[in-house]
Amino acid sequence: MKQFLLLIAVALTTQAKADNYRDMEPLTLEVPEMKAELVNLPEQSTFDLDRVVPSASPVMVQATTADKWRPDFDFFKQKTNPGVKPYKFMDDLTFVGVPLFVAGWAVKGDKAMFRVNAKAEQGGKKNTQLLTDFKTGIDDYTQYFGPAAVVGLKLGGYEGRSDWPRLLASAAMSYGIMAGLVNGIKYTAKEMRPDGSTANSWPSGHTATSFVGATLLHKEYGLTRSPWWSVAGYGVATATGVMRVLNNRHWISDVMSGAGIGIMSTELGYALCDLMFKQKGLLRNNLIVESEKPSFFSISMGLGLGNKDLEFEDEGETVSLKFRAATVVDAEGAYFFNKYIGVGGRLRVRAQSAKDFGDFAGFVGAEDLLVWEGLQPHYKSAYPGDYTGDEYENLLKYLGKVGYQFDSESAMNANAPVTDSYGIVKSDHITEFTGSVGVYFNLPLGTHFSLGTKALIGRSITQELDIDGHAEGNQKDIAYTMTLDNRPGHKDITGDPSISLNDLQYPNNTGEKWTDDWEYLTIGAKSSTSYGTGLSLTYRYKSNFSWRVYCDYDYTRKDFTATYDPFHFVQNSMTSGAAYLANAALMTSTDEFADGLGLEAREYKTRKTMNYVTLGLSFLVNF
């Protein structure tokens, strides 16, 4: 009964509460009146480019949100995207080309003197010694990589820093300034080229042209789209400069000054156009990287100093080779854990060319010495009044009296045993490839500058210096008479106690022609462990780009081997009997150079401590 009464009470209460809502009006929603309007939305965001966004990791910010890839042939139509921050006159002037130019000027007195080219000999010079057969024409095309890339990307609709009118004006201004500086200096300084062809070597026009193009690509697309466009441009420009050195068209000083002029000219050309155009024709702002970590990738070009000579000793004999300052090219990168310390590595190519070949330069005229050693006894008996003791002078006198005419010290007429001889320089460089890894340190000095150092260990591999010999002529035989003498203790020039050489006649033609090509001189070294360090000053002129001047020190111990074969051709130029006599004459000669040396190849070895100092400039991409 209690439960029944409770149920009735609950039901009545519920009914009473429901009646309270019976007379309420329904809720209504008022919708405001809306009008359709056309609104022009900008293609760019207009955020503050100077705003600093705190971030624990690198953040790349772009000034353009709409990237339309479509062909662009509006060469004369000026376009300006809204929201692009205009450049001031000094915004993009880094002056980094100045130290490059000055460094090239400072070392331009370090020249190699041993080479002149074949055309010079035809023009009347008689001291042609060694000619190089290394030649590539790639550098004639790579100098235009930068502008070709910029024009190609622009035509394809890949939007860069400037529209067509502003881009063309900046490029024309940059190339005009470069051409005026390069040609004005070339025909004032009148520096002779390494190949002896013309006196307009310093500075390098090819290198200047390639660095103008690289800086165009850097400003238009490296700063605004991707830093790897800058790496590609400056990498190809650096390779162009190195090829000019390898082609024997320029000294390293020419290349360094040319690179400096190329960068300076483009920066000045863009600065003047920024002053004239102001905000007109700008399409994109620079990328912004917000990171406190100085992680980087860089390409570098430098000048290598130290260790400019190489000496070999063997059984009391010392021979030497002298070198010029080295050309050094690097690719380097490091990842930093914080502002101060990181890990990374470096790939270094160091090419050091011979300044002169010192004691190894006796190739020209060596055949004359050989012939004279065999002829000297006969000459003394035939012309006793002419003998002065000077082997070479007497040889020339004798050959003149028997009908041989000389146009130069090493050229005889068509009946000579050696009618032509020269060296072919396959490589006049000792080139070292070194890969290193280690720890990198950074000390910030402010917003834009920092000091750096490193400690590296790596492995060095050496590519050898290589000179081939070529000789040709008429095969000779030497008429002689000898008697056998077995008296105890008797010896003659052959060293054989049983043979006495009584008379030597002038070599006669056998009617056969001969030619010989062989390895005249090779100098190389075993791979070795290398240790490196250095100091650097970095200027971060953009959020993701920096320039760095550095001084590196590298240490290694190398085992060098020189193989020297100056008389290889004798076996072909004479009959076997004549070659035997010539070899015997050399083995018993009292000449300081030939004493005790036969016709076989000679091998010299030495262990040398190499202390390398490199001064250079790096272009860095920060990430």
XYZ file of C-alpha atoms in Angstrom:
623
model
C 0.000 0.000 0.000
C 2.919 2.389 0.820
C 4.546 1.727 -2.534
C 1.269 2.351 -4.391
C 0.716 5.713 -2.660
C 4.357 6.767 -3.478
C 3.816 5.996 -7.150
C 0.594 8.113 -7.269
C 2.444 11.063 -5.650
C 5.315 10.983 -8.189
C 2.882 10.884 -11.098
C 0.907 13.899 -9.870
C 4.138 15.910 -9.330
C 5.392 15.184 -12.849
C 2.104 16.254 -14.392
C 2.178 19.538 -12.463
C 5.706 20.387 -13.721
C 4.760 19.611 -17.323
C 1.799 22.001 -17.100
C 4.196 24.837 -16.287
C 5.682 24.699 -19.892
C 2.343 24.287 -21.704
C 1.782 28.002 -22.377
C 5.437 28.927 -23.406
C 6.091 30.341 -26.904
C 8.608 28.580 -29.222
C 12.204 29.957 -29.586
C 13.023 31.847 -32.809
C 16.498 32.393 -34.501
C 17.086 35.740 -36.190
C 19.368 35.538 -39.291
C 21.137 38.833 -40.261
C 20.855 40.056 -43.818
C 23.994 39.158 -45.964
C 25.245 40.806 -49.189
C 27.563 39.250 -51.799
C 30.654 41.403 -52.618
C 33.867 40.873 -54.739
C 37.026 41.343 -52.676
C 40.621 41.373 -54.084
C 42.748 39.113 -51.907
C 46.559 39.690 -52.073
C 48.746 36.830 -53.265
C 51.235 37.534 -50.482
C 51.088 37.498 -46.755
C 52.013 40.818 -45.214
C 53.648 39.655 -42.022
C 56.450 41.689 -40.543
C 59.684 40.410 -42.123
C 61.704 41.751 -39.201
C 59.640 39.872 -36.633
C 61.685 37.286 -34.741
C 59.889 33.998 -34.246
C 61.361 32.048 -31.316
C 61.870 28.432 -32.247
C 63.903 25.539 -31.002
C 64.370 24.225 -34.554
C 65.154 25.950 -37.874
C 62.117 27.564 -39.509
C 62.108 28.796 -43.102
C 59.683 31.625 -43.805
C 58.772 32.682 -47.340
C 57.361 36.012 -48.409
C 55.059 34.551 -51.060
C 52.209 32.117 -50.445
C 51.066 31.655 -54.043
C 53.648 30.008 -56.331
C 52.256 29.772 -59.840
C 54.410 27.826 -62.274
C 53.584 29.140 -65.718
C 55.718 30.520 -68.570
C 56.764 34.135 -68.234
C 57.506 36.006 -71.477
C 56.592 39.492 -70.263
C 60.041 40.914 -70.978
C 58.905 44.563 -70.974
C 55.944 44.475 -68.596
C 56.772 45.591 -65.099
C 55.154 43.686 -62.226
C 55.341 44.261 -58.495
C 53.838 41.934 -55.910
C 52.211 43.638 -52.920
C 53.772 43.267 -49.505
C 57.339 42.837 -50.743
C 59.816 44.757 -48.635
C 61.984 47.110 -50.800
C 65.774 46.884 -50.668
C 67.935 49.715 -49.456
C 71.171 50.678 -51.233
C 73.496 48.934 -48.764
C 71.287 45.927 -47.954
C 73.091 43.410 -50.174
C 76.646 44.809 -50.271
C 78.926 42.363 -48.443
C 82.263 43.578 -49.915
C 83.423 39.943 -49.797
C 84.953 40.254 -53.260
C 87.501 42.779 -52.004
C 89.690 40.347 -49.980
C 89.515 37.827 -52.846
C 90.793 40.388 -55.338
C 93.507 41.627 -52.975
C 94.663 38.060 -52.235
C 95.054 37.402 -55.951
C 97.004 40.618 -56.415
C 99.266 39.772 -53.455
C 100.371 36.380 -54.836
C 100.536 37.156 -58.553
C 104.339 37.291 -58.405
C 104.526 33.529 -57.771
C 104.930 32.224 -61.329
C 106.193 29.066 -62.971
C 108.921 29.792 -65.495
C 109.668 26.491 -67.206
C 106.909 26.376 -69.829
C 106.311 28.130 -73.104
C 104.046 26.728 -75.784
C 104.777 25.292 -79.199
C 103.620 28.430 -81.033
C 106.247 30.446 -79.205
C 108.956 28.151 -80.567
C 107.676 28.578 -84.106
C 107.860 32.306 -83.564
C 111.580 32.161 -82.936
C 112.048 31.190 -79.293
C 114.532 28.366 -78.788
C 113.928 27.380 -75.185
C 110.773 25.311 -75.481
C 111.181 22.462 -73.028
C 108.011 20.881 -71.699
C 104.528 21.107 -73.154
C 101.334 19.949 -71.503
C 98.697 17.967 -73.370
C 95.997 18.595 -70.737
C 93.159 20.534 -72.316
C 89.445 20.824 -71.701
C 86.993 23.239 -73.263
C 84.318 22.768 -70.601
C 85.279 26.028 -68.895
C 84.279 27.929 -72.053
C 80.682 26.850 -71.347
C 80.468 26.577 -67.554
C 81.189 30.318 -67.256
C 77.626 30.875 -68.518
C 75.909 28.405 -66.168
C 74.560 31.125 -63.845
C 72.771 33.326 -66.405
C 71.522 30.270 -68.318
C 69.949 28.886 -65.136
C 68.376 32.245 -64.241
C 66.886 32.774 -67.713
C 65.656 29.174 -67.923
C 63.916 29.325 -64.545
C 62.435 32.729 -65.338
C 61.086 31.637 -68.732
C 59.556 28.587 -67.086
C 57.603 30.826 -64.729
C 59.588 30.040 -61.577
C 59.237 33.371 -59.808
C 62.414 34.857 -58.377
C 63.460 38.168 -56.845
C 62.800 40.460 -59.832
C 60.556 40.870 -62.845
C 62.084 40.867 -66.335
C 62.906 44.594 -66.673
C 64.564 44.775 -63.254
C 66.409 41.467 -63.770
C 67.745 42.457 -67.200
C 68.847 45.866 -65.919
C 70.643 44.298 -62.918
C 72.378 41.709 -65.127
C 73.440 44.287 -67.731
C 74.787 46.584 -65.007
C 76.719 43.714 -63.368
C 78.318 42.402 -66.577
C 79.151 45.936 -67.709
C 80.981 46.753 -64.483
C 82.820 43.407 -64.612
C 83.892 43.837 -68.260
C 85.221 47.326 -67.586
C 87.235 46.241 -64.542
C 88.639 43.041 -66.082
C 89.703 44.544 -69.412
C 90.999 47.722 -67.842
C 93.277 45.724 -65.524
C 94.249 43.072 -68.105
C 95.677 45.484 -70.638
C 97.314 47.654 -68.010
C 99.020 44.911 -65.968
C 100.013 42.865 -69.087
C 100.691 39.641 -67.182
C 101.930 36.758 -69.366
C 99.780 33.620 -69.379
C 101.303 30.333 -68.122
C 101.298 28.908 -71.661
C 103.148 31.961 -72.980
C 100.444 32.793 -75.537
C 99.367 36.362 -74.641
C 100.117 39.037 -72.045
C 96.599 39.455 -70.636
C 96.470 36.849 -67.905
C 95.544 38.794 -64.747
C 92.685 38.768 -63.827
C 90.790 35.795 -65.310
C 87.877 36.885 -67.491
C 86.305 33.409 -67.552
C 86.329 33.254 -63.755
C 84.927 36.773 -63.385
C 82.138 35.955 -65.858
C 81.247 32.728 -64.048
C 81.114 34.444 -60.629
C 78.861 37.212 -61.980
C 76.473 34.479 -63.158
C 76.727 32.618 -59.860
C 75.893 35.772 -57.900
C 72.929 36.473 -60.226
C 71.582 32.992 -59.482
C 72.261 33.494 -55.777
C 70.365 36.796 -55.585
C 67.418 35.788 -57.766
C 66.770 32.262 -56.525
C 69.224 31.272 -53.798
C 68.095 34.045 -51.454
C 64.383 33.797 -52.311
C 63.621 30.148 -53.200
C 66.250 27.633 -52.099
C 69.855 28.045 -50.875
C 70.919 25.096 -53.021
C 70.638 27.268 -56.130
C 73.439 29.352 -54.600
C 75.494 26.240 -53.874
C 75.096 25.087 -57.489
C 76.046 28.480 -58.903
C 79.126 29.074 -56.791
C 80.179 25.418 -57.100
C 80.216 25.585 -60.915
C 81.967 28.977 -60.802
C 84.699 27.574 -58.549
C 85.147 24.584 -60.868
C 85.500 26.978 -63.817
C 88.326 28.813 -62.070
C 90.130 25.565 -61.237
C 89.871 24.401 -64.866
C 91.452 27.653 -66.035
C 94.481 26.824 -63.884
C 94.642 23.197 -65.062
C 94.400 24.327 -68.689
C 97.547 26.443 -68.146
C 95.599 29.522 -69.195
C 95.758 31.253 -65.816
C 97.686 31.411 -62.573
C 95.873 30.888 -59.270
C 96.276 34.635 -58.628
C 94.301 35.391 -61.816
C 91.457 33.136 -60.719
C 91.193 34.567 -57.203
C 91.145 38.161 -58.458
C 88.643 37.250 -61.180
C 86.301 35.690 -58.607
C 86.539 38.800 -56.452
C 85.740 41.105 -59.380
C 82.754 38.932 -60.386
C 81.174 39.073 -56.918
C 81.909 42.783 -56.411
C 80.505 43.716 -59.836
C 77.208 41.901 -59.286
C 76.689 43.279 -55.793
C 77.342 46.797 -57.081
C 75.094 46.264 -60.128
C 72.191 45.126 -57.955
C 72.777 47.947 -55.461
C 72.558 50.578 -58.216
C 69.386 49.009 -59.639
C 67.845 48.871 -56.142
C 68.526 52.592 -55.924
C 66.922 53.265 -59.317
C 63.930 50.890 -59.257
C 63.178 51.135 -55.518
C 60.137 48.854 -54.878
C 59.103 48.495 -58.526
C 59.661 45.090 -60.088
C 60.158 43.121 -56.859
C 58.341 39.791 -56.689
C 59.693 38.004 -53.639
C 61.472 38.728 -50.398
C 64.343 36.730 -48.983
C 63.849 33.494 -47.123
C 64.315 33.755 -43.370
C 65.859 30.976 -41.282
C 65.287 31.322 -37.544
C 67.798 29.147 -35.696
C 70.501 29.792 -33.147
C 72.466 26.744 -34.253
C 75.237 27.609 -36.779
C 74.931 24.360 -38.778
C 76.264 24.877 -42.308
C 77.345 23.540 -45.684
C 80.087 25.429 -47.508
C 82.249 25.543 -50.618
C 85.661 27.202 -50.404
C 88.594 28.296 -52.522
C 91.959 29.076 -51.002
C 95.679 29.514 -51.435
C 97.987 26.823 -50.029
C 101.325 27.879 -48.554
C 104.273 25.972 -47.084
C 106.368 23.012 -48.327
C 107.394 24.412 -51.717
C 110.295 22.042 -52.335
C 110.826 18.286 -52.387
C 114.294 16.728 -52.038
C 115.387 13.124 -52.599
C 118.661 11.583 -51.475
C 120.094 8.310 -52.717
C 123.648 7.080 -52.112
C 124.957 10.586 -51.570
C 123.101 12.058 -54.559
C 120.504 14.780 -53.914
C 117.876 15.844 -56.462
C 115.132 18.382 -55.880
C 111.894 19.756 -57.271
C 110.342 23.153 -56.544
C 106.624 23.977 -56.380
C 104.356 26.993 -56.555
C 101.666 27.947 -54.044
C 98.837 25.395 -54.120
C 95.241 25.750 -55.306
C 92.872 24.470 -52.601
C 89.145 23.701 -53.043
C 86.929 22.437 -50.187
C 83.432 21.122 -49.555
C 82.656 21.223 -45.842
C 79.693 20.827 -43.532
C 78.834 20.523 -39.838
C 75.782 19.943 -37.653
C 75.724 21.871 -34.364
C 73.973 20.542 -31.261
C 73.770 24.076 -29.846
C 75.376 27.487 -30.454
C 78.836 26.280 -29.502
C 79.693 22.720 -30.543
C 78.987 20.365 -33.424
C 80.371 17.556 -35.585
C 81.127 17.510 -39.283
C 83.574 16.778 -42.073
C 85.599 18.234 -44.920
C 86.636 17.051 -48.393
C 89.733 18.961 -49.555
C 91.473 18.925 -52.949
C 94.940 20.473 -52.901
C 96.806 20.803 -56.219
C 100.424 22.020 -56.132
C 102.123 22.555 -59.480
C 105.848 22.456 -60.213
C 107.586 25.827 -60.420
C 110.557 24.228 -62.141
C 111.780 20.669 -62.428
C 115.187 21.382 -60.953
C 117.532 18.428 -61.296
C 114.928 16.514 -63.315
C 114.913 19.087 -66.141
C 117.927 17.611 -67.938
C 115.853 15.860 -70.571
C 116.622 18.303 -73.365
C 120.205 17.711 -74.403
C 120.541 14.377 -72.612
C 120.922 12.596 -75.953
C 123.824 14.939 -76.782
C 125.589 13.975 -73.567
C 125.176 10.295 -74.375
C 126.574 10.672 -77.869
C 129.494 12.730 -76.605
C 130.441 10.125 -74.000
C 130.911 7.696 -76.868
C 132.671 10.174 -79.154
C 134.991 11.930 -76.742
C 138.049 9.620 -77.220
C 137.776 9.836 -81.019
C 137.343 13.633 -80.933
C 140.409 14.107 -78.744
C 142.562 12.138 -81.165
C 141.103 13.757 -84.332
C 141.061 17.381 -83.138
C 143.502 17.679 -80.229
C 143.808 21.452 -80.563
C 140.077 22.017 -80.021
C 139.716 20.027 -76.832
C 138.996 22.316 -73.875
C 137.501 19.876 -71.366
C 133.947 21.203 -71.774
C 132.112 18.127 -73.035
C 129.096 19.904 -74.434
C 131.082 22.670 -76.150
C 133.435 20.150 -77.742
C 130.517 18.031 -78.859
C 129.012 20.984 -80.707
C 132.381 21.733 -82.354
C 132.835 18.154 -83.464
C 129.347 17.701 -84.856
C 129.683 21.001 -86.717
C 132.911 19.814 -88.373
C 131.333 16.559 -89.535
C 128.352 18.325 -91.107
C 125.709 18.658 -88.396
C 123.977 22.025 -88.085
C 122.150 23.216 -84.938
C 119.043 25.417 -84.880
C 118.875 25.135 -81.084
C 120.685 23.323 -78.330
C 118.602 20.187 -78.785
C 117.731 20.238 -82.509
C 119.960 18.551 -85.110
C 119.443 17.957 -88.806
C 117.671 15.005 -90.386
C 120.722 12.688 -90.143
C 121.108 13.047 -86.397
C 120.608 10.103 -84.014
C 117.909 12.143 -82.234
C 115.924 14.422 -84.531
C 113.199 15.377 -82.054
C 112.708 15.036 -78.321
C 110.357 16.615 -75.840
C 108.448 15.994 -72.655
C 104.659 15.710 -72.457
C 103.337 16.914 -69.122
C 100.417 14.670 -68.250
C 100.200 16.363 -64.871
C 102.518 19.034 -63.485
C 100.620 18.903 -60.170
C 100.960 16.765 -57.102
C 97.307 16.598 -56.082
C 96.112 15.480 -52.659
C 92.552 14.375 -51.887
C 91.858 14.487 -48.150
C 88.672 13.429 -46.373
C 88.438 14.422 -42.692
C 85.922 14.300 -39.842
C 85.963 15.906 -36.423
C 84.593 18.397 -33.919
C 83.635 21.999 -34.742
C 83.456 24.906 -32.278
C 81.709 28.274 -32.584
C 81.904 31.437 -30.457
C 79.228 34.074 -31.272
C 80.524 37.661 -31.259
C 77.173 39.305 -31.887
C 74.244 39.180 -34.288
C 76.316 38.770 -37.451
C 79.864 37.722 -36.514
C 81.363 34.603 -34.910
C 84.735 32.935 -34.426
C 85.253 29.253 -35.164
C 87.792 26.480 -34.886
C 87.911 22.707 -35.394
C 89.904 19.548 -34.770
C 89.950 17.062 -37.683
C 91.501 13.717 -38.528
C 91.393 12.116 -41.953
C 93.111 10.237 -44.748
C 95.114 11.794 -47.582
C 95.485 10.175 -51.036
C 98.005 11.551 -53.556
C 97.691 11.708 -57.336
C 101.157 11.679 -58.900
C 102.992 14.181 -61.036
C 103.540 12.562 -64.437
C 105.750 13.539 -67.383
C 106.079 11.308 -70.438
C 109.025 11.428 -72.800
C 108.997 11.314 -76.595
C 112.047 10.944 -78.840
C 112.655 9.909 -82.432
C 115.520 9.813 -84.908
C 117.896 7.609 -86.904
C 119.192 4.387 -85.462
C 122.974 4.461 -85.114
C 125.740 1.934 -84.874
C 129.219 2.653 -83.550
C 132.161 1.179 -85.447
C 134.939 0.169 -83.100
C 137.891 -2.190 -82.793
C 138.925 -4.021 -79.646
C 141.440 -6.572 -78.556
C 141.312 -9.180 -75.838
C 143.852 -8.771 -73.080
C 143.889 -11.205 -70.169
C 146.733 -9.596 -68.281
C 146.006 -9.464 -64.518
C 144.577 -6.191 -63.302
C 143.906 -4.746 -66.743
C 140.644 -2.747 -67.114
C 139.217 -0.360 -69.701
C 136.050 1.750 -69.801
C 133.842 -1.350 -69.895
C 135.235 -2.517 -66.562
C 136.015 -5.900 -68.100
C 139.694 -6.899 -67.596
C 139.694 -9.078 -70.700
C 138.549 -6.427 -73.214
C 140.500 -3.454 -74.497
C 138.600 -0.861 -76.565
C 141.163 0.553 -78.988
C 139.178 2.884 -81.249
C 135.676 4.420 -81.532
C 134.371 5.769 -84.831
C 131.507 8.258 -85.298
C 128.122 6.473 -85.221
C 126.826 5.536 -88.655
C 123.184 5.325 -89.750
C 121.768 1.811 -89.987
C 119.018 3.045 -92.309
C 116.318 2.434 -89.670
C 114.108 5.071 -88.040
C 113.184 4.784 -84.389
C 110.650 6.370 -82.029
C 110.084 5.942 -78.313
C 107.370 7.047 -75.853
C 107.849 6.295 -72.185
C 107.343 7.552 -68.622
C 110.130 10.061 -68.138
C 109.308 11.177 -64.579
C 106.649 10.208 -62.035
C 106.462 11.492 -58.461
C 103.840 10.188 -56.057
C 103.258 9.287 -52.424
C 101.541 6.668 -50.316
C 98.275 7.493 -48.558
C 98.760 8.940 -45.083
C 96.875 10.088 -41.999
C 96.204 13.820 -41.842
C 95.486 16.072 -38.861
C 93.910 19.502 -39.249
C 92.748 22.552 -37.363
C 92.168 26.219 -38.127
C 90.659 29.562 -37.204
C 87.812 31.313 -39.021
C 85.781 34.513 -38.896
C 82.190 34.182 -40.149
C 79.954 37.050 -41.265
C 76.260 36.050 -41.400
C 74.899 38.674 -43.772
C 71.542 36.918 -44.293
C 69.608 34.587 -42.028
C 70.665 31.562 -44.094
C 73.841 32.750 -45.849
C 77.307 33.593 -44.572
C 80.796 34.403 -45.822
C 83.838 33.105 -43.978
C 87.557 33.888 -44.107
C 89.754 31.150 -42.685
C 93.305 30.043 -41.985
C 93.746 26.254 -41.800
C 96.732 24.207 -40.719
C 97.173 20.569 -41.778
C 99.906 18.116 -40.814
C 100.860 14.777 -42.362
C 103.954 12.618 -43.028
C 104.275 11.256 -46.535
C 106.521 8.675 -48.183
C 107.368 10.045 -51.641
C 108.787 8.051 -54.551
C 110.287 9.547 -57.712
C 110.947 7.341 -60.733
C 113.276 9.038 -63.203
C 114.103 7.463 -66.591
C 115.944 9.999 -68.815
C 117.815 7.537 -71.074
C 115.060 5.061 -71.938
C 115.215 5.921 -75.654
C 118.862 4.851 -76.061
C 117.961 1.196 -76.523
C 115.919 2.164 -79.586
C 118.262 4.836 -80.928
C 121.294 2.549 -81.161
C 122.106 -1.009 -81.976
C 122.569 -3.273 -78.988
C 126.368 -3.062 -79.242
C 126.340 0.726 -79.431
C 123.939 0.968 -76.488
C 126.230 -1.299 -74.477
C 129.186 1.021 -75.110
C 127.148 4.113 -74.243
C 126.015 2.497 -71.005
C 129.571 1.554 -70.129
C 130.705 5.115 -70.827
C 128.105 6.488 -68.432
C 128.975 3.977 -65.716
C 132.622 5.090 -65.731
C 132.091 8.781 -66.476
C 133.716 11.388 -64.284
C 130.890 13.813 -65.004
C 129.258 14.945 -61.749
C 125.769 14.146 -63.017
C 126.415 10.855 -64.787
C 129.136 9.326 -62.634
C 128.289 5.724 -61.888
C 124.808 5.936 -63.451
C 123.742 3.685 -66.274
C 120.835 3.812 -68.687
C 118.335 2.135 -66.379
C 115.536 4.022 -64.614
C 116.414 5.517 -61.224
C 114.177 5.454 -58.175
C 114.428 7.896 -55.293
C 112.552 7.720 -51.985
C 112.103 10.142 -49.113
C 109.871 10.633 -46.079
C 108.816 14.238 -45.544
C 106.781 16.021 -42.890
C 104.221 18.197 -44.675
C 103.048 21.358 -42.920
C 100.278 22.996 -44.932
C 98.818 26.461 -44.299
C 95.724 27.450 -46.291
C 94.240 30.952 -46.541
C 90.821 31.146 -48.143
C 87.220 32.277 -48.416
C 84.082 30.157 -47.923
C 80.482 30.612 -49.000
C 78.123 29.067 -46.402
C 74.522 27.941 -46.473
C 73.089 27.865 -42.928
C 70.315 25.424 -42.133
